[in-house]
Amino acid sequence: MSDASGTAPLERAMARALELGLRGPAWTRNPQVGCVLLGPDGSVLAEGWHRGAGTPHAEVDALSKLPEGGARGATAVVTLEPCNHTGLTGPCSEALIAAGVARVVYAVPDLSPQADGGAERLAAAGVEVIGGVLRGLVEDALVVWLTASRLGRPFVTAKWASSLDGRIAAADGTSKWITGPDARTDVHLRRAQAGAILVGTGTVLADDPALTARTEAGDLLPHQPIAVALGERPIPEDAAVRRHPGGFRSFDGRDLGAVLAALWDEGVRHVFVEGGPTLESALLRAGLVDEVLVYLAPVVLGGGRLATGDLGIGSIADARHMELVSADTIGADVRIVARPRREFEED
């Protein structure tokens, strides 16, 4: 297999494949993958992307747009290493070999144990394979699915909105609204990209939240994550979450790893955690948070209603350092995304 050494035409095709792949759903058990088929002269023969579980993978989608034999000698540019297993669909490595593709270029290796090995299978059949083209760009775009796949559990985003001094509510408990409408709209769009939204039973009992993903006008967005409540207190029969259009699950929350495992088994690959501080802190203490999403409002509240509780950190030397992914203004507020550094070894 060749090293990553993508020429400009291959990089352009990979950037296009990434654009296509991101059209697919972000909340399913399958990754967002795009494919561009190039002719021997570099012209685009066909494009494809994956539209969700049970639908053709990106490579097969692109191949289906050509007549029989139309891909012979072509180069397939794919964002993720072609899979080498049979699930709801067949192996993409075999489909590319059968189509007579001469070269496969991919960005990111598929390290999931059930699907990897596609590059080796292709190379064994005499197909030239080049890996790592625009790898950093594609990894950034697919960080949720890649992290979940490599950890074997859903990617966990811990979100909160707070004042500049880290308070999520005033002394009397009021918290609507710390942040402005632009930040709230952004939260709903991010909910719609997740497979499940988690809250503690304390939040359900105190606020009776709907936990739906809505437009600025209040209409439901097309995709609704599963609503999940964690805690030992019973949820009232008339609670809004019990009528959630995406479905409702409840767990006692004593074993957070088991909760994530159960959601993984249901096909959830991204969990969006919205509170409260007890749940957020428990996940942080357990090392189960993959991303922190904070909306900071330009207000100061004082008092003790902090975004997180005790994390077991006794001194500054024990602080949990994260990498700042982004910090930008959204309306009158500031949106911060940070992630713990994780290293994954290739097979």
XYZ file of C-alpha atoms in Angstrom:
347
model
C 0.000 0.000 0.000
C 1.353 3.414 -0.919
C 1.975 6.173 1.618
C -0.148 9.287 1.784
C 1.182 11.483 -1.005
C -1.953 12.882 -2.564
C -1.483 15.046 -5.612
C -3.609 18.130 -6.088
C -6.238 16.346 -8.254
C -6.630 13.598 -5.666
C -6.931 16.134 -2.876
C -9.597 18.027 -4.810
C -11.494 14.792 -5.328
C -11.135 13.910 -1.634
C -12.450 17.311 -0.581
C -15.447 16.718 -2.840
C -15.940 13.225 -1.398
C -15.986 14.716 2.096
C -18.560 17.296 1.022
C -20.733 14.505 -0.390
C -20.341 12.291 2.671
C -21.512 15.002 5.036
C -24.865 14.990 3.249
C -25.590 11.673 4.961
C -27.092 11.343 8.446
C -24.708 11.968 11.349
C -26.721 10.127 14.005
C -26.741 6.521 12.768
C -24.411 3.626 13.526
C -22.833 4.097 10.082
C -20.226 6.745 9.218
C -20.780 9.603 6.798
C -18.793 8.507 3.753
C -18.437 10.000 0.297
C -16.882 8.622 -2.886
C -15.736 10.136 -6.188
C -14.854 7.892 -9.146
C -12.229 9.318 -11.484
C -11.469 8.146 -14.999
C -7.907 7.460 -16.210
C -7.781 11.048 -17.464
C -8.833 12.461 -14.080
C -12.387 13.296 -15.112
C -15.217 12.633 -12.682
C -17.167 9.555 -13.723
C -19.614 9.332 -10.811
C -20.191 10.408 -7.223
C -21.901 8.750 -4.285
C -22.507 8.933 -0.554
C -24.015 6.817 2.170
C -27.588 7.689 3.142
C -27.934 5.573 6.278
C -28.114 2.026 7.601
C -29.309 -0.490 5.028
C -28.677 1.786 2.042
C -25.753 1.310 -0.384
C -22.382 2.424 0.907
C -20.771 5.395 -0.822
C -18.606 3.283 -3.148
C -21.533 1.129 -4.274
C -23.738 4.202 -4.660
C -21.173 5.749 -7.006
C -20.638 2.499 -8.935
C -24.392 2.121 -9.441
C -24.436 5.299 -11.523
C -22.175 3.798 -14.180
C -22.986 1.206 -16.852
C -21.500 -2.263 -16.470
C -17.756 -2.035 -16.984
C -17.824 1.746 -16.661
C -15.519 1.774 -13.627
C -12.834 -0.456 -15.154
C -9.451 1.224 -14.702
C -10.958 4.009 -12.595
C -9.691 5.557 -9.366
C -12.049 5.479 -6.392
C -11.486 8.355 -3.965
C -13.181 7.555 -0.650
C -13.145 9.375 2.684
C -12.977 6.161 4.742
C -11.077 2.943 3.976
C -13.506 0.639 2.132
C -15.113 -1.880 4.460
C -14.291 -5.566 4.274
C -17.275 -7.136 5.990
C -20.848 -8.137 5.293
C -23.515 -6.432 7.362
C -26.760 -5.055 5.973
C -24.805 -4.639 2.750
C -21.823 -6.441 1.238
C -18.120 -5.536 1.475
C -17.176 -2.440 -0.500
C -13.697 -3.872 -1.104
C -15.235 -6.739 -3.067
C -17.551 -4.411 -4.995
C -14.597 -2.266 -6.080
C -12.583 -5.312 -7.127
C -15.505 -6.739 -9.095
C -15.991 -3.391 -10.867
C -12.388 -3.432 -12.083
C -11.245 -0.312 -10.242
C -7.487 0.110 -10.681
C -6.718 2.398 -7.758
C -8.353 3.258 -4.416
C -7.449 6.421 -2.526
C -8.785 6.925 0.992
C -8.260 9.444 3.796
C -8.800 7.602 7.081
C -8.211 3.935 7.941
C -11.218 2.113 9.356
C -10.019 0.826 12.719
C -13.336 -0.691 13.765
C -12.647 -4.414 14.253
C -15.704 -5.563 12.316
C -14.943 -3.577 9.149
C -11.203 -3.062 8.754
C -8.961 -4.918 6.342
C -10.379 -3.408 3.168
C -7.069 -1.893 2.066
C -5.276 -5.227 2.457
C -7.995 -7.057 0.540
C -7.792 -4.555 -2.310
C -4.002 -4.699 -2.457
C -4.093 -8.508 -2.497
C -6.309 -8.318 -5.591
C -3.793 -6.107 -7.389
C -5.534 -2.779 -6.786
C -3.186 0.139 -6.059
C -4.084 1.594 -2.665
C -3.097 5.032 -1.370
C -4.031 5.995 2.170
C -3.911 9.210 4.169
C -4.910 11.800 1.543
C -6.355 14.800 3.445
C -6.484 12.568 6.503
C -6.464 15.420 9.035
C -9.328 17.233 7.340
C -11.480 14.114 7.133
C -10.677 13.006 10.690
C -11.799 16.390 12.000
C -15.080 16.075 10.124
C -15.696 12.477 11.259
C -14.329 12.814 14.795
C -17.598 11.738 16.437
C -17.993 8.471 14.530
C -14.276 7.677 14.517
C -13.927 8.196 18.267
C -17.039 6.152 18.985
C -15.860 3.369 16.699
C -12.428 3.228 18.279
C -13.727 3.367 21.864
C -16.636 0.997 21.297
C -19.126 3.351 22.949
C -21.007 6.502 21.946
C -19.133 9.782 21.653
C -20.235 11.955 24.583
C -20.718 15.714 24.291
C -21.273 17.502 27.602
C -23.076 20.786 27.006
C -23.960 23.602 29.336
C -24.757 27.297 29.185
C -23.346 29.530 31.888
C -22.473 33.029 32.947
C -18.920 34.318 32.675
C -18.308 33.158 36.238
C -19.503 29.618 35.509
C -23.005 29.817 36.970
C -25.873 28.002 35.273
C -28.626 29.699 37.312
C -29.228 32.640 39.605
C -29.499 32.274 43.371
C -33.280 31.725 43.127
C -32.802 28.908 40.621
C -33.945 30.795 37.526
C -31.950 29.988 34.403
C -34.133 31.051 31.438
C -32.522 32.478 29.574
C -28.828 32.876 30.336
C -27.881 32.736 26.664
C -29.521 34.396 23.695
C -31.703 33.034 20.884
C -28.813 32.365 18.498
C -27.107 30.083 20.999
C -30.362 28.257 21.720
C -30.974 27.702 18.004
C -27.473 26.289 17.680
C -28.151 23.852 20.526
C -31.246 22.513 18.775
C -29.340 21.978 15.536
C -26.710 20.041 17.463
C -29.373 17.971 19.210
C -30.623 16.934 15.783
C -27.164 15.604 14.888
C -27.024 13.296 17.919
C -28.485 9.848 18.492
C -29.547 10.469 22.084
C -29.933 13.377 24.488
C -29.237 12.731 28.180
C -30.399 14.546 31.287
C -30.593 13.683 34.944
C -33.936 12.983 36.577
C -33.419 16.148 38.642
C -33.606 18.219 35.471
C -36.723 16.354 34.330
C -38.477 16.895 37.670
C -37.453 20.536 37.970
C -38.013 21.732 34.391
C -40.138 19.097 32.612
C -38.113 19.646 29.406
C -39.359 18.411 26.031
C -35.783 17.550 24.905
C -36.834 17.775 21.275
C -34.805 19.312 18.453
C -36.709 22.300 17.097
C -36.424 25.103 14.579
C -36.313 28.727 15.660
C -40.060 28.829 14.979
C -40.635 25.882 17.302
C -41.280 23.201 14.680
C -39.736 19.760 15.085
C -36.606 19.108 13.052
C -36.669 15.988 10.839
C -34.455 13.907 13.123
C -35.220 13.545 16.832
C -32.669 11.949 19.199
C -33.798 9.430 21.795
C -34.574 11.180 25.092
C -32.783 9.526 28.018
C -33.186 10.269 31.734
C -30.660 8.997 34.292
C -31.408 8.766 37.996
C -33.210 6.724 40.620
C -36.178 9.023 41.129
C -39.292 8.005 39.174
C -40.336 10.019 36.128
C -43.993 11.177 36.275
C -46.310 9.501 33.797
C -47.278 12.885 32.354
C -43.685 14.107 31.915
C -42.991 15.648 28.501
C -40.079 13.273 27.850
C -42.440 10.289 27.884
C -44.083 11.730 24.752
C -40.796 12.359 22.980
C -41.128 11.658 19.214
C -37.710 9.989 19.145
C -38.537 7.603 21.971
C -37.763 7.622 25.693
C -35.403 5.541 27.828
C -34.664 5.714 31.549
C -31.811 4.212 33.572
C -30.948 4.411 37.261
C -27.576 5.845 36.194
C -25.473 4.031 38.776
C -23.355 2.436 36.040
C -22.680 5.049 33.395
C -20.616 2.653 31.305
C -23.544 0.243 31.162
C -25.860 3.067 30.070
C -23.552 3.979 27.201
C -23.198 0.300 26.274
C -26.984 -0.082 26.107
C -27.289 2.978 23.875
C -24.455 1.670 21.696
C -26.351 -1.572 21.222
C -29.344 0.472 20.038
C -27.174 2.059 17.350
C -26.472 5.356 19.118
C -23.041 6.725 18.268
C -23.350 10.254 19.676
C -24.803 11.216 23.048
C -25.608 14.874 23.777
C -25.671 15.567 27.529
C -27.644 18.597 28.685
C -27.636 18.327 32.422
C -27.707 18.935 35.080
C -24.440 19.436 36.916
C -24.731 16.142 38.814
C -24.825 14.106 35.616
C -22.246 16.239 33.798
C -19.864 15.939 36.757
C -20.323 12.174 37.060
C -19.450 11.690 33.395
C -16.432 13.975 33.686
C -15.189 12.165 36.808
C -15.536 8.829 35.013
C -13.532 10.032 32.009
C -16.501 9.454 29.715
C -16.711 12.935 28.178
C -15.233 13.280 24.696
C -16.221 16.881 24.080
C -17.237 19.854 26.188
C -19.554 22.379 24.539
C -20.015 25.560 26.558
C -22.089 28.628 25.753
C -20.850 31.610 27.772
C -23.191 34.544 28.241
C -21.728 38.002 28.958
C -23.329 38.178 32.415
C -22.095 37.616 35.967
C -24.369 35.913 38.516
C -22.266 34.943 41.524
C -23.552 32.382 43.992
C -23.006 28.668 44.087
C -24.966 27.208 41.179
C -21.932 26.058 39.214
C -21.933 24.202 35.900
C -20.084 21.257 37.458
C -19.641 19.855 40.939
C -16.673 18.197 42.597
C -14.518 16.373 40.062
C -12.041 14.987 42.553
C -9.358 17.483 41.587
C -7.340 18.502 44.625
C -4.775 20.849 43.104
C -4.025 22.715 39.930
C -1.496 20.035 39.034
C -4.355 17.554 38.760
C -6.445 19.715 36.437
C -7.862 17.908 33.426
C -6.430 19.670 30.421
C -8.318 19.761 27.153
C -7.499 20.910 23.666
C -9.386 23.969 22.504
C -11.111 23.080 19.246
C -12.904 26.372 18.672
C -14.050 29.554 20.368
C -16.362 31.843 18.468
C -19.138 34.326 19.010
C -22.704 33.275 18.353
C -25.054 36.190 18.717
C -24.172 37.912 21.984
C -22.605 34.771 23.457
C -19.380 32.798 23.077
C -19.393 29.131 22.038
C -16.434 27.045 23.191
C -15.647 23.487 22.079
C -12.863 21.554 23.796
C -11.862 17.896 23.791
C -9.517 15.707 25.822
C -6.577 14.492 23.816
C -6.918 10.856 22.760
C -4.339 8.805 20.910
C -5.405 5.815 18.849
C -2.883 3.364 17.499
C -3.339 1.915 14.024
C -3.395 -1.815 13.598
